[in-house]
Coordinates of C-alpha atoms in Angstrom, one line a residue:
M1 CA 0.0 0.0 0.0
T2 CA 1.2 3.6 -0.7
R3 CA 1.7 6.3 1.8
T4 CA -1.5 7.9 0.7
E5 CA -3.5 4.7 1.3
H6 CA -2.0 4.5 4.9
R7 CA -2.9 8.2 5.5
W8 CA -6.2 7.3 7.1
L9 CA -4.4 5.6 9.9
L10 CA -2.6 8.8 11.0
P11 CA -4.0 10.6 14.0
S12 CA -3.8 13.9 12.1
A13 CA -5.8 12.6 9.1
P14 CA -9.4 14.0 9.3
A15 CA -12.3 11.6 9.2
D16 CA -14.8 11.7 6.3
H17 CA -17.4 13.6 8.3
E18 CA -14.9 16.3 9.1
L19 CA -14.2 17.0 5.5
P20 CA -16.2 19.7 3.6
G21 CA -19.6 18.2 2.6
G22 CA -19.3 15.4 5.2
R23 CA -22.3 14.4 7.3
A24 CA -22.1 15.1 11.0
G25 CA -23.1 12.0 13.1
A26 CA -22.2 9.6 10.3
R27 CA -21.8 5.9 10.9
R28 CA -18.5 4.8 12.5
T29 CA -16.0 4.0 9.8
A30 CA -13.2 1.5 9.8
R31 CA -10.8 4.3 10.7
D32 CA -12.9 5.1 13.8
W33 CA -12.7 1.5 15.0
A34 CA -9.0 1.4 14.3
V35 CA -8.3 4.6 16.2
D36 CA -10.5 3.6 19.2
I37 CA -8.9 0.2 19.5
A38 CA -5.4 1.8 19.3
A39 CA -6.4 4.3 22.0
F40 CA -7.7 1.5 24.2
L41 CA -4.5 -0.5 23.8
C42 CA -2.3 2.5 24.5
A43 CA -4.1 3.3 27.7
A44 CA -4.0 -0.4 28.8
G45 CA -0.3 -0.6 28.0
A46 CA 0.4 2.5 30.0
A47 CA -1.7 1.1 33.0
L48 CA 0.2 -2.2 33.2
P49 CA 3.5 -0.7 34.5
A50 CA 1.7 1.3 37.1
L51 CA -0.3 -1.7 38.2
G52 CA 3.0 -3.7 38.4
V53 CA 4.5 -1.1 40.7
V54 CA 1.5 -1.2 43.0
D55 CA 1.4 -5.0 43.0
A56 CA 5.2 -5.1 43.8
D57 CA 4.7 -3.0 46.9
P58 CA 4.2 -5.5 49.8
A59 CA 2.6 -2.7 51.9
T60 CA -0.3 -2.5 49.5
P61 CA -3.3 -4.7 50.5
D62 CA -4.6 -7.2 47.9
G63 CA -8.0 -5.5 48.0
V64 CA -6.4 -2.2 46.9
V65 CA -4.6 -3.9 44.1
F66 CA -7.8 -5.5 42.9
A67 CA -9.6 -2.1 43.1
D68 CA -6.8 -0.5 41.1
V69 CA -7.2 -3.2 38.4
L70 CA -10.9 -2.5 38.2
I71 CA -10.5 1.2 38.1
A72 CA -7.8 1.0 35.4
A73 CA -10.0 -1.2 33.3
A74 CA -13.0 1.1 33.7
S75 CA -10.8 4.1 32.8
C76 CA -9.6 2.4 29.6
C77 CA -13.2 1.4 28.7
A78 CA -14.3 5.0 29.3
L79 CA -12.3 6.0 26.3
W80 CA -15.0 4.5 24.0
L81 CA -17.3 7.3 25.2
R82 CA -14.8 10.2 24.4
R83 CA -16.3 10.9 21.0
R84 CA -19.7 11.7 22.4
R85 CA -18.6 13.3 25.7
P86 CA -14.9 14.3 25.3
V87 CA -14.9 17.0 28.0
W88 CA -16.7 15.0 30.6
V89 CA -14.6 11.9 30.0
A90 CA -11.4 13.9 30.3
V91 CA -12.5 15.7 33.5
A92 CA -13.7 12.4 35.0
L93 CA -10.4 10.7 34.2
A94 CA -8.5 13.6 35.7
V95 CA -10.4 13.2 39.0
V96 CA -9.8 9.4 38.9
S97 CA -6.1 9.8 38.1
A98 CA -5.7 11.9 41.3
V99 CA -6.1 8.7 43.3
E100 CA -5.3 6.0 40.7
P101 CA -1.9 6.1 39.0
A102 CA -3.0 3.4 36.5
A103 CA -5.5 5.8 35.0
L104 CA -2.9 8.3 33.8
G105 CA -2.5 6.6 30.4
A106 CA -6.3 6.8 29.7
L107 CA -6.2 10.5 30.8
M108 CA -3.4 11.2 28.3
V109 CA -5.4 9.6 25.5
A110 CA -8.6 11.5 26.5
L111 CA -6.7 14.9 26.7
F112 CA -5.1 14.3 23.3
S113 CA -8.5 13.5 21.7
L114 CA -10.1 16.5 23.4
A115 CA -7.3 18.8 22.1
V116 CA -7.8 17.5 18.6
H117 CA -11.5 17.8 18.4
R118 CA -12.4 20.8 20.6
P119 CA -11.5 24.5 20.8
F120 CA -9.1 26.0 23.4
R121 CA -11.6 26.8 26.2
P122 CA -12.8 23.3 27.1
V123 CA -9.2 22.0 26.5
A124 CA -7.9 24.5 29.0
S125 CA -10.5 23.6 31.6
A126 CA -9.8 19.8 31.3
G127 CA -6.1 20.5 31.2
A128 CA -6.3 22.5 34.4
A129 CA -8.1 19.7 36.2
A130 CA -5.5 17.2 34.9
L131 CA -2.6 19.4 36.1
A132 CA -4.2 19.6 39.5
A133 CA -4.6 15.9 39.6
A134 CA -0.9 15.5 38.6
A135 CA 0.0 17.6 41.6
V136 CA -2.3 15.8 44.0
Q137 CA -1.7 12.2 42.9
P138 CA 1.9 12.0 44.3
L139 CA 0.6 13.1 47.7
L140 CA -2.2 10.5 47.9
R141 CA -0.3 7.7 46.1
P142 CA 3.4 8.4 46.4
D143 CA 5.9 6.5 44.3
P144 CA 8.5 4.9 46.6
A145 CA 11.1 5.1 43.8
S146 CA 10.9 8.9 43.2
S147 CA 10.3 12.1 45.1
Y148 CA 7.1 14.1 45.1
I149 CA 8.6 17.0 43.1
A150 CA 9.9 14.6 40.4
S151 CA 6.6 12.7 40.1
A152 CA 4.6 16.0 40.0
V153 CA 6.8 17.6 37.4
I154 CA 7.0 14.6 35.2
G155 CA 3.2 14.2 35.3
M156 CA 2.6 17.9 34.5
L157 CA 5.1 17.8 31.6
L158 CA 3.4 14.7 30.1
I159 CA 0.0 16.4 30.3
L160 CA 1.3 19.6 28.7
L161 CA 3.1 17.7 26.0
V162 CA 0.0 15.7 25.1
I163 CA -2.2 18.7 25.1
S164 CA 0.3 20.6 22.9
W165 CA 0.6 17.7 20.5
G166 CA -3.2 17.5 20.2
M167 CA -3.5 21.3 19.5
V168 CA -0.8 21.1 16.8
V169 CA -2.7 18.2 15.2
R170 CA -6.0 20.3 15.4
S171 CA -4.2 23.3 13.8
R172 CA -2.9 21.0 11.0
R173 CA -6.3 19.6 10.4
R174 CA -7.9 23.0 10.2
L175 CA -5.2 24.2 7.8
L176 CA -5.8 21.2 5.6
L177 CA -9.5 21.8 5.6
T178 CA -9.0 25.4 4.8
L179 CA -6.7 24.6 1.9
R180 CA -9.2 22.1 0.6
D181 CA -12.0 24.7 0.8
R182 CA -9.8 27.2 -1.0
V183 CA -9.0 24.7 -3.7
V184 CA -12.8 24.0 -4.1
R185 CA -13.5 27.7 -4.3
A186 CA -10.6 28.3 -6.7
E187 CA -11.9 25.5 -9.0
S188 CA -15.4 26.9 -8.9
E189 CA -14.2 30.4 -9.6
A190 CA -12.0 29.1 -12.5
A191 CA -15.0 27.3 -14.0
L192 CA -17.1 30.5 -13.7
R193 CA -14.3 32.6 -15.3
A194 CA -14.0 30.0 -18.1
E195 CA -17.7 30.0 -18.7
H196 CA -17.8 33.8 -18.6
A197 CA -14.9 34.0 -21.1
Q198 CA -16.7 31.5 -23.4
R199 CA -19.9 33.5 -23.2
L200 CA -18.1 36.7 -24.1
A201 CA -16.3 35.0 -27.0
R202 CA -19.6 33.6 -28.3
E203 CA -21.2 37.1 -28.0
A204 CA -18.2 38.7 -29.8
I205 CA -18.4 36.1 -32.6
A206 CA -22.1 36.5 -32.9
R207 CA -21.8 40.3 -33.0
E208 CA -19.1 40.1 -35.7
M209 CA -21.1 37.7 -37.8
H210 CA -24.2 40.0 -37.6
D211 CA -22.2 43.1 -38.4
V212 CA -20.4 41.5 -41.4
L213 CA -23.0 39.1 -42.8
A214 CA -26.1 41.3 -42.4
H215 CA -24.6 43.8 -44.8
R216 CA -24.0 41.2 -47.5
L217 CA -27.2 39.3 -47.0
T218 CA -29.3 42.4 -47.1
L219 CA -27.9 43.2 -50.5
L220 CA -28.8 39.7 -51.6
S221 CA -32.4 40.1 -50.2
V222 CA -32.9 43.5 -51.8
H223 CA -31.8 42.5 -55.3
A224 CA -33.4 39.1 -55.2
G225 CA -36.6 40.8 -54.2
A226 CA -36.2 43.3 -57.1
L227 CA -35.8 40.5 -59.6
E228 CA -38.9 38.8 -58.2
F229 CA -40.9 42.0 -58.2
R230 CA -39.8 42.9 -61.8
P231 CA -39.5 39.7 -63.8
D232 CA -39.9 41.7 -67.0
A233 CA -36.9 44.0 -66.3
P234 CA -34.4 44.7 -69.1
P235 CA -31.7 42.1 -69.5
A236 CA -29.0 44.7 -68.6
E237 CA -30.7 45.5 -65.3
V238 CA -31.2 41.8 -64.6
G239 CA -27.6 41.1 -65.3
R240 CA -26.4 44.0 -63.1
A241 CA -28.6 42.7 -60.2
A242 CA -27.4 39.2 -60.7
G243 CA -23.8 40.4 -60.6
V244 CA -24.4 42.2 -57.4
I245 CA -26.0 39.1 -55.9
R246 CA -23.0 37.0 -57.0
D247 CA -20.5 39.5 -55.6
S248 CA -22.4 39.8 -52.4
A249 CA -22.6 36.1 -52.0
H250 CA -18.9 35.8 -52.7
E251 CA -18.1 38.5 -50.1
A252 CA -20.4 36.9 -47.5
L253 CA -18.6 33.5 -48.0
Q254 CA -15.2 35.3 -47.6
D255 CA -16.3 37.1 -44.4
L256 CA -17.8 33.9 -43.0
R257 CA -14.6 32.0 -43.7
E258 CA -12.6 34.6 -41.9
I259 CA -14.9 34.5 -38.8
I260 CA -14.8 30.8 -38.7
G261 CA -11.0 31.0 -38.9
V262 CA -11.0 32.7 -35.5
L263 CA -12.4 29.5 -34.0
R264 CA -9.6 27.3 -35.4
S265 CA -6.6 26.2 -33.4
P266 CA -3.4 28.2 -33.7
G267 CA -1.6 27.4 -36.9
E268 CA -4.8 26.3 -38.7
G269 CA -5.8 29.8 -39.9
D270 CA -5.0 31.2 -43.3
E271 CA -1.8 33.2 -43.4
G272 CA -3.2 35.5 -46.1
N273 CA -6.2 37.0 -44.2
R274 CA -7.6 40.1 -45.7
P275 CA -6.9 43.4 -43.8
Q276 CA -9.5 44.5 -41.4
P277 CA -11.7 47.5 -42.4
T278 CA -10.6 50.9 -41.2
L279 CA -11.7 54.5 -41.7
A280 CA -9.7 54.7 -44.9
T281 CA -11.9 51.9 -46.4
L282 CA -15.1 53.7 -45.7
P283 CA -15.4 55.2 -49.2
A284 CA -15.2 51.6 -50.6
L285 CA -18.2 50.7 -48.5
V286 CA -20.1 53.7 -49.8
E287 CA -19.2 52.8 -53.4
E288 CA -20.4 49.2 -52.8
S289 CA -23.8 50.5 -51.6
R290 CA -24.0 52.9 -54.6
A291 CA -23.3 49.9 -56.9
A292 CA -26.2 48.1 -55.2
G293 CA -28.5 51.0 -56.2
A294 CA -28.6 53.0 -53.0
R295 CA -28.3 56.8 -53.1
V296 CA -25.5 57.4 -50.6
T297 CA -23.5 60.6 -50.1
L298 CA -20.3 60.7 -48.1
D299 CA -19.0 63.8 -46.4
N300 CA -15.6 62.8 -44.9
G301 CA -14.2 65.7 -43.0
V302 CA -11.2 63.8 -41.5
A303 CA -8.0 65.2 -42.9
D304 CA -6.0 61.9 -42.5
P305 CA -8.3 58.9 -42.4
A306 CA -5.4 56.5 -42.6
G307 CA -4.0 57.9 -39.4
A308 CA -7.0 57.0 -37.3
P309 CA -6.4 54.2 -34.7
A310 CA -7.2 50.8 -36.2
A311 CA -9.7 49.8 -33.5
T312 CA -11.5 53.1 -33.7
G313 CA -11.6 53.1 -37.5
R314 CA -12.9 49.5 -37.6
T315 CA -15.7 50.4 -35.1
L316 CA -16.7 53.4 -37.2
Y317 CA -16.7 51.3 -40.3
R318 CA -19.0 48.7 -38.7
I319 CA -21.3 51.4 -37.5
A320 CA -21.6 52.9 -41.0
Q321 CA -22.0 49.4 -42.4
E322 CA -24.9 48.5 -40.1
A323 CA -26.6 51.9 -40.6
L324 CA -26.5 51.5 -44.4
T325 CA -27.8 48.0 -44.0
N326 CA -30.7 49.2 -41.9
A327 CA -31.4 52.1 -44.4
R328 CA -31.7 49.6 -47.3
K329 CA -34.0 47.4 -45.2
H330 CA -36.3 50.0 -43.8
A331 CA -36.1 52.9 -46.2
P332 CA -35.2 51.5 -49.7
G333 CA -34.9 54.2 -52.3
A334 CA -34.4 57.0 -49.8
P335 CA -31.2 59.0 -49.9
V336 CA -28.7 58.3 -47.1
A337 CA -26.2 60.9 -45.9
V338 CA -23.0 59.8 -44.2
T339 CA -21.1 62.5 -42.4
V340 CA -17.7 61.9 -40.7
T341 CA -15.9 64.6 -38.7
G342 CA -13.1 64.9 -36.2
G343 CA -9.4 64.3 -35.7
P344 CA -6.7 63.6 -33.1
G345 CA -7.7 64.8 -29.7
D346 CA -11.3 65.7 -30.8
G347 CA -12.4 62.1 -31.5
L348 CA -14.5 60.9 -34.5
T349 CA -18.1 61.6 -35.0
I350 CA -20.2 59.8 -37.6
E351 CA -23.8 60.5 -38.5
V352 CA -25.9 58.4 -40.9
A353 CA -29.3 59.9 -41.6
N354 CA -32.0 59.1 -44.1
P355 CA -35.6 60.5 -44.6
A356 CA -38.7 58.5 -44.6
P357 CA -39.3 56.3 -47.6
T358 CA -41.6 57.8 -50.2
E359 CA -42.5 54.6 -52.1
P360 CA -44.2 51.4 -50.8
F361 CA -41.9 48.5 -50.3
D362 CA -41.9 45.0 -48.8
P363 CA -40.2 45.2 -45.4
V364 CA -37.2 43.0 -44.8
P365 CA -37.6 41.2 -41.4
G366 CA -35.1 42.2 -38.7
S367 CA -34.6 41.5 -35.0
G368 CA -33.4 45.0 -33.9
Q369 CA -30.3 43.5 -32.4
G370 CA -28.0 45.3 -34.8
L371 CA -28.4 48.7 -33.2
I372 CA -28.1 47.1 -29.7
G373 CA -24.8 45.5 -30.8
L374 CA -23.6 48.8 -32.3
T375 CA -24.3 50.6 -29.0
E376 CA -22.3 48.0 -27.1
R377 CA -19.5 48.1 -29.6
A378 CA -19.3 51.9 -29.3
S379 CA -19.3 51.6 -25.5
L380 CA -16.5 49.1 -25.5
A381 CA -14.5 51.4 -27.7
G382 CA -14.9 54.2 -25.2
G383 CA -17.5 56.2 -27.1
T384 CA -21.3 56.7 -27.3
L385 CA -24.0 55.9 -29.9
T386 CA -27.5 57.2 -30.1
H387 CA -30.2 56.4 -32.6
G388 CA -33.8 57.1 -33.2
P389 CA -36.4 58.5 -35.6
A390 CA -36.1 62.0 -36.9
P391 CA -38.9 64.6 -36.9
D392 CA -39.5 64.2 -40.6
G393 CA -40.1 60.5 -40.2
G394 CA -36.5 59.4 -41.1
F395 CA -33.9 57.8 -39.0
T396 CA -30.6 59.0 -37.6
V397 CA -27.6 57.1 -36.1
L398 CA -25.1 59.3 -34.4
A399 CA -21.9 58.0 -32.8
H400 CA -18.8 59.6 -31.2
L401 CA -15.6 57.6 -30.7
P402 CA -12.3 58.7 -29.0
W403 CA -9.2 59.5 -31.0
P404 CA -6.3 60.4 -28.6
A405 CA -4.0 63.1 -29.7
D406 CA -0.9 60.9 -29.1
A407 CA -2.4 57.8 -30.8
Q408 CA 0.0 55.9 -33.0
P409 CA -1.0 55.4 -36.7
P410 CA -2.1 51.9 -37.5
S411 CA 0.5 49.5 -39.0
P412 CA -0.3 48.3 -42.6
G413 CA -2.0 44.9 -42.6
P414 CA -1.2 42.1 -45.0
G415 CA -2.2 42.9 -48.6

């Protein structure tokens, strides 16, 4: 058997019901029986030499020797009650040991058990009674082979040693239980942190998929609906709409491939990933919307769009992308004005506004989560975003993002 398997035999090893989650008052285990039998044998072994000394003294009557044997046996048997009444057993044995030297071994076992399982106050009370008994016993039953002072000092030192050993064992047990509890709490907290991180990752991926794919799929929906609504359109117009559908589907697949690449293990991703969108790529987004048939005007008042921080520019691009997507879904045919202003130190401000649609249209279903996601994205970037209907029935999205005056220009991505 290994050392770990033998550990339950050690006096400092906690029982199952003393561990976190254990049941108080549980059935006696094999460890309990082993410890109780060992305690009984130790007390009996310590009583035999004392009984031998009493029996060897010719001045001691046989009746006293017989009474000493009975008292010593009763003292050893009393140890079986120490789990239920540890304080009373220790105090009773201290009183008995004052007149019966053979009960000293049982007293030591009772004091050790009391110090292991009980706090300091009851241990101090029983220990004081035991010290008093150690001082009285040499007077009532003197040892002919030693003096009173030697017998009293030796008895007191043994009592103090046993109590100290028991208190050390108790401290070690409590330290062990505390460490176990900390490990359990640490594992629980680690599991909660991992779950929270996974939830944040899922939300980030879902937000990115919505921001990227909603733009492409809306183009598909709008042009497919136009082909369905006008089956007699000129071939040139049908071809142009089919080309937009094809390009949008291709771009959607590319974006989806990039997002899924984030979920791959390190080393599995594509080394040639396309650069992330920035403020400098905003005109390309506007041109894409114009090619899809939307009437979009861009007023970019930023002197150096390429110098904007990469994260800020990407956030502004996603806001413009989602706002243009919403305009195509909820106000098709209406002109859209995109205005960008700001610079280092002042921050970036983007406003996307469109009037109310003037022609009837088939509404494209939406969940309304896009604007919520944009608000959260702007907040994470340190900015603000507001949106709502305009007095003329249109809709306006207004966002402000920080641009520190000492921000470093973004490094060029892979081409």
